[in-house]
Amino acid sequence: MATSPKWAQKTITLPPHKRGCHLVTSKILKEIENDLSGFNCGLAHLFLQHTSASLTINENYDSDVRHDTETFLNRVVPEGSSAPWKHTLEGPDDMPAHIKSSMFGCALTIPITNGKLNMGTWQGIWLCEHRDHPSSRRVVVTLNGI
């Protein structure tokens, strides 16, 4: 018996987070759990509608990993008056935020198995906020499968 493919889509608004990397797996799951439970096999695509924040999958247990990742990003991408950036109209943290966003990206694809996101034991979804004065962030979650 063939099963027809199905789709679901929802836009989630995440509240403002201070600059840094934040574990948002539980917030995402809470928003999509009803739709997600209807899929036996498929893909979840998460798309962040912003250019100064990013999404990534990484360690979900030790918060030091998130802190160390933020430290790394701040060392690799210079900021302030000595930085070589021309784009400064939106503040000295804006161009570095664009670069950091491009380093991690704005989209994730996660397999769905038996109504759950099929991530590893220690994996979680991170929102990385790269601005000093954050705002809420929108994530479009698209589910497809059977």
mmCIF file of C-alpha atoms in Angstrom:
data_model
loop_
_atom_site.group_PDB
_atom_site.id
_atom_site.type_symbol
_atom_site.label_atom_id
_atom_site.label_comp_id
_atom_site.label_asym_id
_atom_site.label_seq_id
_atom_site.Cartn_x
_atom_site.Cartn_y
_atom_site.Cartn_z
ATOM 1 C CA MET A 1 0.000 0.000 0.000
ATOM 2 C CA ALA A 2 1.543 3.289 -1.131
ATOM 3 C CA THR A 3 1.502 6.299 1.152
ATOM 4 C CA SER A 4 1.118 9.742 -0.382
ATOM 5 C CA PRO A 5 3.768 12.311 0.464
ATOM 6 C CA LYS A 6 2.614 15.123 2.703
ATOM 7 C CA TRP A 7 3.822 18.577 3.607
ATOM 8 C CA ALA A 8 3.460 20.912 6.573
ATOM 9 C CA GLN A 9 4.903 24.366 7.140
ATOM 10 C CA LYS A 10 4.979 26.726 10.080
ATOM 11 C CA THR A 11 6.771 29.977 10.857
ATOM 12 C CA ILE A 12 8.096 30.099 14.408
ATOM 13 C CA THR A 13 9.041 33.358 16.097
ATOM 14 C CA LEU A 14 11.863 32.932 18.578
ATOM 15 C CA PRO A 15 12.114 35.600 21.295
ATOM 16 C CA PRO A 16 15.169 37.874 21.384
ATOM 17 C CA HIS A 17 18.310 36.197 22.713
ATOM 18 C CA LYS A 18 21.429 38.002 23.861
ATOM 19 C CA ARG A 19 24.482 37.752 21.663
ATOM 20 C CA GLY A 20 25.855 34.210 21.626
ATOM 21 C CA CYS A 21 24.807 30.665 20.796
ATOM 22 C CA HIS A 22 21.540 29.387 22.257
ATOM 23 C CA LEU A 23 19.990 25.930 22.363
ATOM 24 C CA VAL A 24 16.492 26.230 20.855
ATOM 25 C CA THR A 25 15.634 22.581 20.161
ATOM 26 C CA SER A 26 12.829 22.387 22.737
ATOM 27 C CA LYS A 27 11.204 25.613 21.496
ATOM 28 C CA ILE A 28 11.257 24.369 17.885
ATOM 29 C CA LEU A 29 9.907 20.941 18.880
ATOM 30 C CA LYS A 30 7.108 22.464 20.969
ATOM 31 C CA GLU A 31 5.945 24.466 17.961
ATOM 32 C CA ILE A 32 6.017 21.587 15.442
ATOM 33 C CA GLU A 33 5.282 18.492 17.569
ATOM 34 C CA ASN A 34 1.680 18.060 16.375
ATOM 35 C CA ASP A 35 2.666 18.139 12.698
ATOM 36 C CA LEU A 36 5.900 16.205 13.238
ATOM 37 C CA SER A 37 4.114 13.269 14.879
ATOM 38 C CA GLY A 38 2.286 12.563 11.600
ATOM 39 C CA PHE A 39 5.460 11.708 9.674
ATOM 40 C CA ASN A 40 7.038 8.249 9.726
ATOM 41 C CA CYS A 41 9.880 9.153 7.373
ATOM 42 C CA GLY A 42 10.857 12.516 5.947
ATOM 43 C CA LEU A 43 12.852 15.692 6.250
ATOM 44 C CA ALA A 44 12.500 18.805 8.355
ATOM 45 C CA HIS A 45 13.923 21.923 6.753
ATOM 46 C CA LEU A 46 14.544 24.941 9.003
ATOM 47 C CA PHE A 47 15.157 28.323 7.378
ATOM 48 C CA LEU A 48 16.117 31.418 9.395
ATOM 49 C CA GLN A 49 14.780 34.590 7.756
ATOM 50 C CA HIS A 50 17.627 36.828 8.888
ATOM 51 C CA THR A 51 21.140 37.830 7.818
ATOM 52 C CA SER A 52 22.722 38.618 11.192
ATOM 53 C CA ALA A 53 21.977 35.371 13.023
ATOM 54 C CA SER A 54 22.495 31.729 12.110
ATOM 55 C CA LEU A 55 21.385 28.168 12.734
ATOM 56 C CA THR A 56 23.603 25.176 13.385
ATOM 57 C CA ILE A 57 23.464 21.755 14.998
ATOM 58 C CA ASN A 58 25.963 21.090 17.754
ATOM 59 C CA GLU A 59 26.449 19.966 21.376
ATOM 60 C CA ASN A 60 23.249 20.017 23.425
ATOM 61 C CA TYR A 61 24.648 19.149 26.862
ATOM 62 C CA ASP A 62 27.646 21.244 27.879
ATOM 63 C CA SER A 63 26.936 24.982 27.640
ATOM 64 C CA ASP A 64 30.701 25.624 27.576
ATOM 65 C CA VAL A 65 30.623 24.526 23.922
ATOM 66 C CA ARG A 66 28.244 27.377 23.081
ATOM 67 C CA HIS A 67 30.396 29.842 25.018
ATOM 68 C CA ASP A 68 33.596 28.609 23.357
ATOM 69 C CA THR A 69 31.987 28.813 19.915
ATOM 70 C CA GLU A 70 31.043 32.459 20.534
ATOM 71 C CA THR A 71 34.609 33.142 21.708
ATOM 72 C CA PHE A 72 35.978 31.558 18.520
ATOM 73 C CA LEU A 73 33.667 33.590 16.265
ATOM 74 C CA ASN A 74 34.648 36.841 17.986
ATOM 75 C CA ARG A 75 38.356 36.076 17.518
ATOM 76 C CA VAL A 76 38.022 35.092 13.860
ATOM 77 C CA VAL A 77 35.795 38.004 12.773
ATOM 78 C CA PRO A 78 37.150 41.386 13.942
ATOM 79 C CA GLU A 79 34.854 44.096 15.180
ATOM 80 C CA GLY A 80 35.099 47.736 16.184
ATOM 81 C CA SER A 81 36.877 50.779 14.786
ATOM 82 C CA SER A 82 39.979 48.842 13.729
ATOM 83 C CA ALA A 83 37.967 46.328 11.667
ATOM 84 C CA PRO A 84 38.297 46.731 7.881
ATOM 85 C CA TRP A 85 34.551 46.706 7.096
ATOM 86 C CA LYS A 86 32.914 49.335 4.880
ATOM 87 C CA HIS A 87 29.341 48.377 5.806
ATOM 88 C CA THR A 88 28.841 50.179 9.131
ATOM 89 C CA LEU A 89 25.495 51.952 8.628
ATOM 90 C CA GLU A 90 23.702 49.609 11.042
ATOM 91 C CA GLY A 91 26.408 49.641 13.704
ATOM 92 C CA PRO A 92 29.873 48.177 14.243
ATOM 93 C CA ASP A 93 28.487 44.708 15.037
ATOM 94 C CA ASP A 94 26.382 44.417 11.864
ATOM 95 C CA MET A 95 28.975 43.496 9.223
ATOM 96 C CA PRO A 96 30.671 40.982 11.551
ATOM 97 C CA ALA A 97 27.195 39.520 12.171
ATOM 98 C CA HIS A 98 26.666 39.066 8.416
ATOM 99 C CA ILE A 99 29.999 37.243 8.095
ATOM 100 C CA LYS A 100 29.277 34.991 11.093
ATOM 101 C CA SER A 101 25.834 34.226 9.693
ATOM 102 C CA SER A 102 27.404 33.144 6.410
ATOM 103 C CA MET A 103 29.911 30.939 8.234
ATOM 104 C CA PHE A 104 27.185 28.825 9.901
ATOM 105 C CA GLY A 105 24.337 29.462 7.480
ATOM 106 C CA CYS A 106 20.635 30.074 7.784
ATOM 107 C CA ALA A 107 19.248 26.609 6.993
ATOM 108 C CA LEU A 108 19.262 23.082 8.416
ATOM 109 C CA THR A 109 17.886 19.787 7.121
ATOM 110 C CA ILE A 110 17.149 17.100 9.710
ATOM 111 C CA PRO A 111 15.758 13.610 9.036
ATOM 112 C CA ILE A 112 12.396 12.650 10.506
ATOM 113 C CA THR A 113 11.964 9.082 11.748
ATOM 114 C CA ASN A 114 8.804 7.794 13.436
ATOM 115 C CA GLY A 115 7.474 11.261 14.225
ATOM 116 C CA LYS A 116 10.693 12.620 15.724
ATOM 117 C CA LEU A 117 13.708 14.609 14.574
ATOM 118 C CA ASN A 118 16.402 11.978 14.116
ATOM 119 C CA MET A 119 19.391 13.754 15.654
ATOM 120 C CA GLY A 120 22.239 12.235 17.607
ATOM 121 C CA THR A 121 22.099 11.918 21.389
ATOM 122 C CA TRP A 122 24.249 15.001 21.996
ATOM 123 C CA GLN A 123 22.967 17.120 19.106
ATOM 124 C CA GLY A 124 20.770 20.167 19.477
ATOM 125 C CA ILE A 125 19.564 23.049 17.313
ATOM 126 C CA TRP A 126 21.339 26.304 18.040
ATOM 127 C CA LEU A 127 20.278 29.841 17.219
ATOM 128 C CA CYS A 128 23.432 31.941 17.068
ATOM 129 C CA GLU A 129 22.667 35.604 17.656
ATOM 130 C CA HIS A 130 25.444 37.774 16.255
ATOM 131 C CA ARG A 131 24.111 41.256 17.118
ATOM 132 C CA ASP A 132 24.602 43.227 20.331
ATOM 133 C CA HIS A 133 20.976 44.390 20.302
ATOM 134 C CA PRO A 134 18.964 41.322 19.299
ATOM 135 C CA SER A 135 15.434 41.135 18.044
ATOM 136 C CA SER A 136 13.005 38.272 17.662
ATOM 137 C CA ARG A 137 13.945 35.809 14.917
ATOM 138 C CA ARG A 138 11.677 33.938 12.495
ATOM 139 C CA VAL A 139 12.326 30.329 11.477
ATOM 140 C CA VAL A 140 10.263 28.717 8.709
ATOM 141 C CA VAL A 141 9.977 24.977 9.350
ATOM 142 C CA THR A 142 8.920 22.843 6.393
ATOM 143 C CA LEU A 143 8.191 19.147 6.922
ATOM 144 C CA ASN A 144 7.829 16.700 4.067
ATOM 145 C CA GLY A 145 7.669 12.946 3.886
ATOM 146 C CA ILE A 146 5.287 10.069 4.496
#
